[in-house]
Short mmCIF file of C-alpha atoms and ligand atoms in Angstrom, two decimals:
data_model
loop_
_atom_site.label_atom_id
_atom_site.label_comp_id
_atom_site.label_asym_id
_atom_site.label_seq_id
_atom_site.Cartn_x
_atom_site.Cartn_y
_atom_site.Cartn_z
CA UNK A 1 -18.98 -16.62 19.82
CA UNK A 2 -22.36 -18.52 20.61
CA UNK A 3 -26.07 -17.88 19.84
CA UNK A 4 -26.59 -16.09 22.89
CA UNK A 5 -24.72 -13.47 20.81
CA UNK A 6 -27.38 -11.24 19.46
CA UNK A 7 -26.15 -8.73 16.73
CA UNK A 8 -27.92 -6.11 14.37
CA UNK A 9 -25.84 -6.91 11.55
CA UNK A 10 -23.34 -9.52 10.70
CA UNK A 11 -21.20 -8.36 8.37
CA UNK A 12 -19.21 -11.47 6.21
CA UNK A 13 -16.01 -10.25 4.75
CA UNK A 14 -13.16 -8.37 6.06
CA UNK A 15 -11.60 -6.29 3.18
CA UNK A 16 -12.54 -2.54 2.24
CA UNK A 17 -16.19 -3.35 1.38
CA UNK A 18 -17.12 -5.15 4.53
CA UNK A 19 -15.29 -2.65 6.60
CA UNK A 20 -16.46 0.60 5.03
CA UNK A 21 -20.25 -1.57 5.77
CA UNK A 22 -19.34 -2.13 8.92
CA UNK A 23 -18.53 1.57 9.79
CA UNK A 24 -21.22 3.22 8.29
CA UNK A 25 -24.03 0.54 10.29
CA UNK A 26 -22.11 1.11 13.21
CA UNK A 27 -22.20 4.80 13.04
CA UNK A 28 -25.98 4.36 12.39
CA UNK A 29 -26.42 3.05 15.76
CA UNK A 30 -26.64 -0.76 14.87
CA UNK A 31 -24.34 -3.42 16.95
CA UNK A 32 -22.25 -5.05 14.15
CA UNK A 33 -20.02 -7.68 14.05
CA UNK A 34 -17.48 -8.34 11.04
CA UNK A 35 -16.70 -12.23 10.54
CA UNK A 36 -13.07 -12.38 8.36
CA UNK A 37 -12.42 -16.17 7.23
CA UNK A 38 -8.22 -15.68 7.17
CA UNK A 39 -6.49 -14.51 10.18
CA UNK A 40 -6.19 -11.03 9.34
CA UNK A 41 -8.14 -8.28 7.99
CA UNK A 42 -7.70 -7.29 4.06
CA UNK A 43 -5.43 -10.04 3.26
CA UNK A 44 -7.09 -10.38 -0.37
CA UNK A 45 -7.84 -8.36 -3.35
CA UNK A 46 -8.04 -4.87 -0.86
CA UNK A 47 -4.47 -5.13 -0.70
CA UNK A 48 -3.56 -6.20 -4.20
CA UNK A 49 -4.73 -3.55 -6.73
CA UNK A 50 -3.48 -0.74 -8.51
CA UNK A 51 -4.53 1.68 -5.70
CA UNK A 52 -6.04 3.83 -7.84
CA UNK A 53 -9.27 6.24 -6.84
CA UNK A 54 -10.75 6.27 -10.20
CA UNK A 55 -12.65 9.13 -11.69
CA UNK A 56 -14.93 7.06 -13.37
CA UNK A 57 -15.20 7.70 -16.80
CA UNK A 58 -15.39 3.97 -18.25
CA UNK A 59 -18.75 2.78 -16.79
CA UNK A 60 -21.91 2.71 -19.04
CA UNK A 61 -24.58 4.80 -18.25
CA UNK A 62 -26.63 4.08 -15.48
CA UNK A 63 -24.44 1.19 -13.68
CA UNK A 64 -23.97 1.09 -10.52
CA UNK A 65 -19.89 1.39 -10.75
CA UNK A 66 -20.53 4.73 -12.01
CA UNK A 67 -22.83 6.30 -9.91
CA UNK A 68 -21.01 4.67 -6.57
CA UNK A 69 -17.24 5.62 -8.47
CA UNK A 70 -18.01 8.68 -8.86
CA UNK A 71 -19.91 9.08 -5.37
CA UNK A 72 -16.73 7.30 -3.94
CA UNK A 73 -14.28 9.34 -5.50
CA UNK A 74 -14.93 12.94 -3.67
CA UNK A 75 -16.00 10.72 -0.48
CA UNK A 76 -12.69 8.33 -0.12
CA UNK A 77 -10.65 11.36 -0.53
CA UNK A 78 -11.90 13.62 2.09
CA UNK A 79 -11.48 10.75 4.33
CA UNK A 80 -7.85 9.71 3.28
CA UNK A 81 -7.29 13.93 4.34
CA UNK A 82 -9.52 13.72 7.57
CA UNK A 83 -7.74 10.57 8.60
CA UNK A 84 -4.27 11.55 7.31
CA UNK A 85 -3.54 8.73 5.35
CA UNK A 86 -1.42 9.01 2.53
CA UNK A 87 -2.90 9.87 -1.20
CA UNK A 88 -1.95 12.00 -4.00
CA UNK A 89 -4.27 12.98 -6.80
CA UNK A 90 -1.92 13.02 -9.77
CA UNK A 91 -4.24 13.28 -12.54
CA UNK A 92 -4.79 10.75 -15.28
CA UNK A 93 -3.63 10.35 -19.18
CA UNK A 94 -5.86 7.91 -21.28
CA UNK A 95 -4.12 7.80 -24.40
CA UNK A 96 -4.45 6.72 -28.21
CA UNK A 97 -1.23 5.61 -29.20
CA UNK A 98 -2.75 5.36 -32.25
CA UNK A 99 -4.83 7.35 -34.71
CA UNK A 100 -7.10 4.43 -35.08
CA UNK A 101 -7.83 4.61 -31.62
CA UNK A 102 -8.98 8.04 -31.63
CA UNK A 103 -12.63 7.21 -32.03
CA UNK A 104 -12.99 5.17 -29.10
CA UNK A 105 -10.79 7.44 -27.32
CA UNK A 106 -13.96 10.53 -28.06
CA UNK A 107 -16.43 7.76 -27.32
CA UNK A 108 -14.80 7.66 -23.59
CA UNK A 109 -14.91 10.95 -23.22
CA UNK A 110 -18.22 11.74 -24.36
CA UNK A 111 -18.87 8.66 -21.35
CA UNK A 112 -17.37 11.25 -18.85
CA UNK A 113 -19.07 14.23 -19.65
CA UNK A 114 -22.49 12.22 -19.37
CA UNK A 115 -21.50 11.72 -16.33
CA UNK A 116 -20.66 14.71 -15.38
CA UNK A 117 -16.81 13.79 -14.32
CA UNK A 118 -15.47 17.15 -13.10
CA UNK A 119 -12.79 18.27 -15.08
CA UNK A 120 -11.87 15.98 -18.07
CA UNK A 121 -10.10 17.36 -20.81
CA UNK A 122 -9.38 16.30 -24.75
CA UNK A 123 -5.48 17.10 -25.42
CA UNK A 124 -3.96 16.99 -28.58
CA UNK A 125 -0.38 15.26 -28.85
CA UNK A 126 1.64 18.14 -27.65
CA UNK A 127 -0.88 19.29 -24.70
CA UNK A 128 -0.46 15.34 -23.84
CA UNK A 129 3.61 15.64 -24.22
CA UNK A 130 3.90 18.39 -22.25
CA UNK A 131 2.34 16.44 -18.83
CA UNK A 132 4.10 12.38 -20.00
CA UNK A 133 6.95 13.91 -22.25
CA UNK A 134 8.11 9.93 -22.45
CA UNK A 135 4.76 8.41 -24.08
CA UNK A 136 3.87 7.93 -27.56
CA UNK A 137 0.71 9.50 -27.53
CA UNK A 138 -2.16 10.90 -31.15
CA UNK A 139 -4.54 11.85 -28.59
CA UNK A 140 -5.41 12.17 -24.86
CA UNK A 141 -8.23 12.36 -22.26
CA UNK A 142 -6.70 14.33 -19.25
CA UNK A 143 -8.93 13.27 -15.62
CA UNK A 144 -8.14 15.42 -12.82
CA UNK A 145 -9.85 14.23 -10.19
CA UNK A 146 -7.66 10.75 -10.51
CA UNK A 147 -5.22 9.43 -7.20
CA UNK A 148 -3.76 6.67 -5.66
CA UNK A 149 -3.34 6.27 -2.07
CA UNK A 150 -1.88 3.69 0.12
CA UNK A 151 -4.50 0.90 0.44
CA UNK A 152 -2.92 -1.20 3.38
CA UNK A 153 -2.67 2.08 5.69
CA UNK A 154 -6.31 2.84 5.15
CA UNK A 155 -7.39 -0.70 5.84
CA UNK A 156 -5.38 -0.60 9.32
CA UNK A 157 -6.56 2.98 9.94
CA UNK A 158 -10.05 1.20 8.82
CA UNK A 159 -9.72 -1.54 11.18
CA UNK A 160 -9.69 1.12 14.20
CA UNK A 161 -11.95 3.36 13.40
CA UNK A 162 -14.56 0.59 13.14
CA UNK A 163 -13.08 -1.00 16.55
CA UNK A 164 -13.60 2.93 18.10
CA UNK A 165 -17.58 1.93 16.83
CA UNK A 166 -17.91 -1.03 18.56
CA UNK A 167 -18.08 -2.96 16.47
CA UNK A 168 -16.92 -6.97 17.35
CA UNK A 169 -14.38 -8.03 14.49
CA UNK A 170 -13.93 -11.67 14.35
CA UNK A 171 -11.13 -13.31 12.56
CA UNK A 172 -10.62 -17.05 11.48
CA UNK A 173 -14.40 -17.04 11.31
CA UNK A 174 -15.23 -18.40 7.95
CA UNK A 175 -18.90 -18.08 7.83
CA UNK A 176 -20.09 -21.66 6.52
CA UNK A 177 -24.05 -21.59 7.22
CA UNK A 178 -27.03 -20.25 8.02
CA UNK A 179 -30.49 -21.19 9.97
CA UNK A 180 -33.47 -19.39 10.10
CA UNK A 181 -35.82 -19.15 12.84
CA UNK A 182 -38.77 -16.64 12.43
CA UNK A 183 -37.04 -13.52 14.10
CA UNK A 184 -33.54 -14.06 13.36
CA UNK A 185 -30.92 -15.50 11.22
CA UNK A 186 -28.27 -17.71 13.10
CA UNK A 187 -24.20 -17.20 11.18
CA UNK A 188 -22.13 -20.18 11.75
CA UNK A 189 -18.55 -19.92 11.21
CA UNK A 190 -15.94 -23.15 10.58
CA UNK A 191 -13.97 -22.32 14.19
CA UNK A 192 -14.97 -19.39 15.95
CA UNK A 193 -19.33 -20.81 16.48
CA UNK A 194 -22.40 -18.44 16.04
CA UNK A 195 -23.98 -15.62 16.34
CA UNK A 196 -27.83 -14.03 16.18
CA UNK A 197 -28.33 -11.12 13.70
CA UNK A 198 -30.86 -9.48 12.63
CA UNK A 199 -29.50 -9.31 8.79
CA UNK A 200 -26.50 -10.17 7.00
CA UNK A 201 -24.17 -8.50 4.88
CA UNK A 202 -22.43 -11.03 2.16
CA UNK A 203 -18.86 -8.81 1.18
CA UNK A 204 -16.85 -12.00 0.59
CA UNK A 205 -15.31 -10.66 -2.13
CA UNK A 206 -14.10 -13.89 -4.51
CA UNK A 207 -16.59 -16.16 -2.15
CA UNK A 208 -19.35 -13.94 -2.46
CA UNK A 209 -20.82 -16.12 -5.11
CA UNK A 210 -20.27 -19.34 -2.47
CA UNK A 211 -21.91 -17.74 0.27
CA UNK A 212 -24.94 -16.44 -1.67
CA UNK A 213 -24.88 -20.42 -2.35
CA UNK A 214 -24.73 -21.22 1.26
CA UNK A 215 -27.62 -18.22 2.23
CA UNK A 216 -29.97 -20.01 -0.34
CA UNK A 217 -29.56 -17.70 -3.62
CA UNK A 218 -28.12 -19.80 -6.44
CA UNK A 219 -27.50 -18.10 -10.08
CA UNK A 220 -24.30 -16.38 -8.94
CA UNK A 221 -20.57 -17.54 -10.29
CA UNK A 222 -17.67 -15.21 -9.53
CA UNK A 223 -14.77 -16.24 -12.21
CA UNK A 224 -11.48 -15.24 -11.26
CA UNK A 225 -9.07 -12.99 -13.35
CA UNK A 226 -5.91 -12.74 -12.13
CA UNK A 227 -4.10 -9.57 -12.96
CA UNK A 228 -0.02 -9.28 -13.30
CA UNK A 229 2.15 -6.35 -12.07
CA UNK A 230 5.64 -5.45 -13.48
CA UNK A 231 7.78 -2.75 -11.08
CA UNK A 232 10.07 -0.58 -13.31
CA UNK A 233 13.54 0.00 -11.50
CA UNK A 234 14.18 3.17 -9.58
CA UNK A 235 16.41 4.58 -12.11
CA UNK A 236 13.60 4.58 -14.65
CA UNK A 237 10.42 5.94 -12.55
CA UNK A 238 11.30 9.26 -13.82
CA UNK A 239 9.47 7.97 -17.12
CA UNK A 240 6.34 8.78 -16.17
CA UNK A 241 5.04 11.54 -14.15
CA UNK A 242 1.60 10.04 -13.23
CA UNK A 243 -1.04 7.62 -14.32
CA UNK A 244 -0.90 6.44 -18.45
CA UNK A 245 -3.61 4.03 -18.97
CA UNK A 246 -4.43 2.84 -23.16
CA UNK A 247 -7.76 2.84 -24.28
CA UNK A 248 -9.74 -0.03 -22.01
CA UNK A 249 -10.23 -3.25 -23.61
CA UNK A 250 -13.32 -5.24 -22.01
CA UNK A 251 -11.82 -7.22 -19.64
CA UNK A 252 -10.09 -4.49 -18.13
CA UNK A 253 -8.60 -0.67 -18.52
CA UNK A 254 -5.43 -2.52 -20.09
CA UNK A 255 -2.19 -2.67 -19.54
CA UNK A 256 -1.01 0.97 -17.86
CA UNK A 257 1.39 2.63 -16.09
CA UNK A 258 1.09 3.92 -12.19
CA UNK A 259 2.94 6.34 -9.95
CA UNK A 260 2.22 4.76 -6.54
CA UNK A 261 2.03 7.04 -3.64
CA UNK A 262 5.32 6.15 -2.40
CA UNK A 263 6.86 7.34 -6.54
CA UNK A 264 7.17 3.63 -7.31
CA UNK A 265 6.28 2.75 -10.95
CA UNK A 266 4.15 0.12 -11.44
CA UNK A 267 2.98 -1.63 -15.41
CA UNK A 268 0.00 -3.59 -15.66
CA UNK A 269 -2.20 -5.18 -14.19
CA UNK A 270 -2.32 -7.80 -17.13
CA UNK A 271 -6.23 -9.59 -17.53
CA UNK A 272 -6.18 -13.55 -17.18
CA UNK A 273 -8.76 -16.00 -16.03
CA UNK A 274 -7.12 -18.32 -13.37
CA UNK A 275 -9.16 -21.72 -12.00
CA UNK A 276 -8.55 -20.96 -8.74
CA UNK A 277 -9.21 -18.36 -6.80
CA UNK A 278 -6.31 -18.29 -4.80
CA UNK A 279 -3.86 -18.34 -7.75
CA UNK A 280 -1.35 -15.68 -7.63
CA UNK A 281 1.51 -17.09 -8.78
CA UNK A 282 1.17 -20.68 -11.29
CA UNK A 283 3.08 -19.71 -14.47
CA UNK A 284 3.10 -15.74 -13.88
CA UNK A 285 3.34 -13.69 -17.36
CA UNK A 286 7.10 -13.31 -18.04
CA UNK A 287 8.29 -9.86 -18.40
CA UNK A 288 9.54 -10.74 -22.29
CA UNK A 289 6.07 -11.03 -22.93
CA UNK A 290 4.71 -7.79 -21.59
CA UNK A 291 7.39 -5.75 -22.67
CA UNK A 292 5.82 -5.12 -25.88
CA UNK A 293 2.78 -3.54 -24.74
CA UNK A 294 4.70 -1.51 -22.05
CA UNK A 295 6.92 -0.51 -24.86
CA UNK A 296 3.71 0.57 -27.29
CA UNK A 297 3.09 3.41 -24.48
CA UNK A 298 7.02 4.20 -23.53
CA UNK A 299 9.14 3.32 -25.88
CA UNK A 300 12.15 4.11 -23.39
CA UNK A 301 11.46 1.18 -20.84
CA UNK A 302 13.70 -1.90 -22.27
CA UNK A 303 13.23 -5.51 -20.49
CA UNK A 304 16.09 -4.73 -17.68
CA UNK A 305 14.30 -2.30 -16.43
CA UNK A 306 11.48 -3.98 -15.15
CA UNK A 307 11.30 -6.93 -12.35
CA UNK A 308 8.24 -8.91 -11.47
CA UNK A 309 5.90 -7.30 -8.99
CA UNK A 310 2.48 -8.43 -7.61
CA UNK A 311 -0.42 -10.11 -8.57
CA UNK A 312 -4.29 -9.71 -7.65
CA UNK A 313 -7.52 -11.58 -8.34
CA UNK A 314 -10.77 -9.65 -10.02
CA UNK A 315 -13.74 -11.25 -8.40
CA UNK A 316 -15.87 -10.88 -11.99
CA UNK A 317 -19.41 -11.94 -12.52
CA UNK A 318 -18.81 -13.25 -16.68
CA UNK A 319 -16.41 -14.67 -17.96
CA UNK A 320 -14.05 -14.55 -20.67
CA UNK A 321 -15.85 -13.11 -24.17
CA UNK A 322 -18.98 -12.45 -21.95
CA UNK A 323 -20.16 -8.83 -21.85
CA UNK A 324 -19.08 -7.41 -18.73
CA UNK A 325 -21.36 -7.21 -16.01
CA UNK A 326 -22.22 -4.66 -13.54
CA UNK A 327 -21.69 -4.96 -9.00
CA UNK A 328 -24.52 -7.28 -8.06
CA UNK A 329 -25.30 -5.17 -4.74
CA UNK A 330 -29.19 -6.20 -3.88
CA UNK A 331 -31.55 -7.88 -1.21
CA UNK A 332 -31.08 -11.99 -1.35
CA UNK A 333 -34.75 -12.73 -3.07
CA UNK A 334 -37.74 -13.15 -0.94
CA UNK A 335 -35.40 -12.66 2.07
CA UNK A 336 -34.74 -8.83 3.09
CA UNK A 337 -32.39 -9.82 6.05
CA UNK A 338 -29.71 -10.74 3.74
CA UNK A 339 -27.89 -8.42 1.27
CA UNK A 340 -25.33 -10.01 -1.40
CA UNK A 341 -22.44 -7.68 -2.10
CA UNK A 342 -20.95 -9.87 -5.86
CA UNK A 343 -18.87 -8.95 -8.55
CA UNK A 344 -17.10 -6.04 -6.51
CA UNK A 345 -14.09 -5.73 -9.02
CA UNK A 346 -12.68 -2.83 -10.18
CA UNK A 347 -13.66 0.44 -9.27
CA UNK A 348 -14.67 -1.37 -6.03
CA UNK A 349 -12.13 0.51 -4.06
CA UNK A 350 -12.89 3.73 -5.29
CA UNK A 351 -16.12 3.39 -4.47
CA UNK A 352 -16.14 1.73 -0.97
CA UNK A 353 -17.43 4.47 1.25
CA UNK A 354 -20.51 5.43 -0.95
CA UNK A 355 -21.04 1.21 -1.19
CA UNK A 356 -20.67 1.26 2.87
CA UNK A 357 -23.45 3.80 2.86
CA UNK A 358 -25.46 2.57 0.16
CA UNK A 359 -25.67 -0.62 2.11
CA UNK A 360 -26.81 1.21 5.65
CA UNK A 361 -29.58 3.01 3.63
CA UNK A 362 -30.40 -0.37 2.78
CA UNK A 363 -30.71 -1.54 6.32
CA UNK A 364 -32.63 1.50 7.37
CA UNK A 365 -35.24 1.09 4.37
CA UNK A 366 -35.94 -2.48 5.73
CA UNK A 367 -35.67 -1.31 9.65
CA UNK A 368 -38.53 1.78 8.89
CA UNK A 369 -40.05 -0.44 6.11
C1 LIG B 1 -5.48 -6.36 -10.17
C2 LIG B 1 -6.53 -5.46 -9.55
C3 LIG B 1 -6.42 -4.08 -9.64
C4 LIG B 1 -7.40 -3.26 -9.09
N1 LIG B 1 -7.21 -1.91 -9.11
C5 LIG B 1 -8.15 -1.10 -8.57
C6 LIG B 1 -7.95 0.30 -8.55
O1 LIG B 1 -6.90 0.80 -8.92
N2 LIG B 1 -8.94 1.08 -8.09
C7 LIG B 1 -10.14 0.57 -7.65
O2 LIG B 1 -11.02 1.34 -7.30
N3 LIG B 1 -10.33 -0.77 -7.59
C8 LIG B 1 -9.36 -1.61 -8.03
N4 LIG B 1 -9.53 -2.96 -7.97
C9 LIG B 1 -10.75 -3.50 -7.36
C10 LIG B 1 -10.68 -3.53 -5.83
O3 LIG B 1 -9.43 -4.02 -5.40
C11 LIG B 1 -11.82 -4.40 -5.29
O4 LIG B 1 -13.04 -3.94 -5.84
C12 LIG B 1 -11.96 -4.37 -3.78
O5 LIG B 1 -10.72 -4.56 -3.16
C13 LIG B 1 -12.95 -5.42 -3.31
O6 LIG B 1 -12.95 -5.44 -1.91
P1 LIG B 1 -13.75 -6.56 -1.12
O7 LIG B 1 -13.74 -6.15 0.29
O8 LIG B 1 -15.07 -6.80 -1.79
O9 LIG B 1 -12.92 -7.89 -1.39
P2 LIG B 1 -11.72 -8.56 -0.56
O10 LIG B 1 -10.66 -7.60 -0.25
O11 LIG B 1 -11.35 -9.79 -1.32
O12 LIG B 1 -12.41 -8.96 0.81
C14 LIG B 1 -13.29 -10.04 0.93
C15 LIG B 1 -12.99 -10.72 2.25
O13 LIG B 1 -13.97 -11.71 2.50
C16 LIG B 1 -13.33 -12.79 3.17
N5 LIG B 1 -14.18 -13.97 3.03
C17 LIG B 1 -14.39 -14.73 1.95
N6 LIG B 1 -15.27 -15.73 2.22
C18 LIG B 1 -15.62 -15.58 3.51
C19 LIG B 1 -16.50 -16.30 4.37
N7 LIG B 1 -17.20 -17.37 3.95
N8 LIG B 1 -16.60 -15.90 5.66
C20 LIG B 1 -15.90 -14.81 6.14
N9 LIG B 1 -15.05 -14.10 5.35
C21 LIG B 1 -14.92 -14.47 4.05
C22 LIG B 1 -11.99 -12.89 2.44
O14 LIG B 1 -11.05 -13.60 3.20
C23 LIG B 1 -11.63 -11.43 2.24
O15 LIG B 1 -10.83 -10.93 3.28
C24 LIG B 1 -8.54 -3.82 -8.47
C25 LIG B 1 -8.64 -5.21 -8.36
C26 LIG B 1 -7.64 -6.03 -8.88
C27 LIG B 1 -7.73 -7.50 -8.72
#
């Protein structure tokens, strides 16, 4: 790349936020290019999560994970069929395993119906043991609308679809600064040089807070929580029919069970804060000290039947004991050309499309502004 390069929109961050961005622009008519720091597209957290499309029944009233979950849900799944890539909407369990929970369990649901989440249901114990015989269940909210799909097909079926757009995706191209000149903004990148846009789209996921740093914005810190998969063996999967989650705690929706799309059966994802942001792996939660909680929901699973699976980083805007904190999706202040995507952690992939398009509207309102 060089200057001479002139772009509508550079978009920073190859996983499913800058990509769904990048396809929506494109469509719009604007020349985009996509800058990816690693060497491949979606090497991050897009491709270690739970690969769940959420229904969205856990965000407060009036964020913006709700309103773009629940846009996201409908949206991600008509494209998953349109696109043929593999999903199946299962349905969801959030259970009380306790009668003490029950409270907070009604308080969840009562979330969902404000919201309008099509579908959810109260079950009593036996409506609940009839769909998860194997769980140890008071009380239950049943979510219809809830899938999982495979997230690593979409991002390669992603990946061409945006190419079909035009749009020029760059990898190796860490984007490391910025200069300004009165009609444009000029990207550099570590190895791959520079290009000319008119605006620029920060979806760096974990390094979103670093480049909002870089682009001039300071007041944004991105603390990463790494979160700790079990796999149950194949013998056992039968346990659970679909997706078991306990009430959420407020790091995260707690420890739960999944049915992956392929019938795989997946516990966790556990909630730690890790120093580094690339830290998968330094002194990974032993299954001996999970099996408790796995046990609290299925008392059947014992501690041979599960193995160590993968691990994934929540980008999160507060840190531990902090309130939680909502996306950060807004124009850099002062400075319409640049929009900061930060804090895009869970339900970030169930709501990728409707951010993609939330963040072309944004465009266009500057462009006709
Ligand atoms: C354990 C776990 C479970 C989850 N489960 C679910 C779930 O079931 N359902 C759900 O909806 N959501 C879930 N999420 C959340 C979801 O995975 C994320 O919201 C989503 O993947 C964020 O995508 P992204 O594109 O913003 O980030 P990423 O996939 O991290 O992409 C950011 C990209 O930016 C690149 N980058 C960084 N810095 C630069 C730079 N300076 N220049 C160029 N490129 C750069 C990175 O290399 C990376 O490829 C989960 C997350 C975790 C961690």
């Amino acid at each position: 790349m060089n200057t001479g390069n002139q772009v509508n929109v550079v978009v920073a961050g190859g996983g499913i936020i800058g990509l769904f961005c990048a396809y929506y622009l494109a469509k719009s008519g604007f020349k985009v290019i996509l800058l990816e720091k690693n060497d491949a597209l979606g090497q991050e957290t897009s491709t270690h999560n739970s690969g769940v499309i959420h229904g969205g029944i856990y965000y407060p009233p009036g964020s913006l994970k709700g309103e773009l979950c629940i846009k996201g849900n409908p949206l991600l799944k008509r494209l998953l069929e349109k696109w043929k890539a593999p999903f199946i909407v299962r349905g969801k369990l959030i259970i009380a395993t306790e009668k003490k929970e029950i409270p907070q369990l009604e308080k969840l649901f009562l979330n969902g119906q404000r919201w309008g989440i099509p579908g959810i249901d109260l079950l009593d114990k036996k409506e609940a043991e009839k769909r998860e015989p194997n769980i140890r269940v008071e009380k239950a909210i049943y979510s219809p609308g809830t899938g999982v799909f495979d997230q690593g097909r979409l991002l390669k079926i992603l990946e061409i679809k945006v190419l079909a757009e035009n749009v020029d995706i760059v990898t190796g191209a860490e984007v490391c600064g910025i200069q300004r000149t009165p009609d444009s903004l000029v990207i550099d990148t570590k190895r791959k040089g520079s290009v000319s846009t008119d605006f620029l789209v920060n979806s760096a996921g974990l390094y979103s807070d670093e480049l909002a740093r870089i682009c001039g914005e300071k007041g944004h810190r991105i603390y990463p929580c790494r979160g700790e998969y079990l796999t149950v063996v194949p013998k056992k999967e039968s346990l659970v029919n679909g997706l078991v989650y306990p009430v959420p705690t407020p790091n995260s929706l707690g420890l739960h069970f999944t049915k992956t799309v392929d019938g795989e059966l997946w516990v966790g994802p556990t909630a730690r804060y890790v120093q580094k942001k690339s830290d998968y792996e330094t002194d990974r939660i032993t299954i001996e000290m999970l099996i408790g909680n796995a046990r609290k929901i299925c008392p059947g699973i014992d501690v041979d039947d599960l193995r160590l699976g993968q691990s994934g980083i929540r980008p999160k805007r507060y840190n531990h004991g902090e309130p939680p904190k909502d996306f950060h999706i807004n124009f850099q202040a002062k400075e319409p050309r640049i929009i900061h995507l930060i804090g895009i952690e869970s339900p970030g992939l169930t709501a990728s499309p409707a951010i993609g398009k939330k963040i072309d509207e944004m465009v266009k309102s500057v462009c006709s502004g």
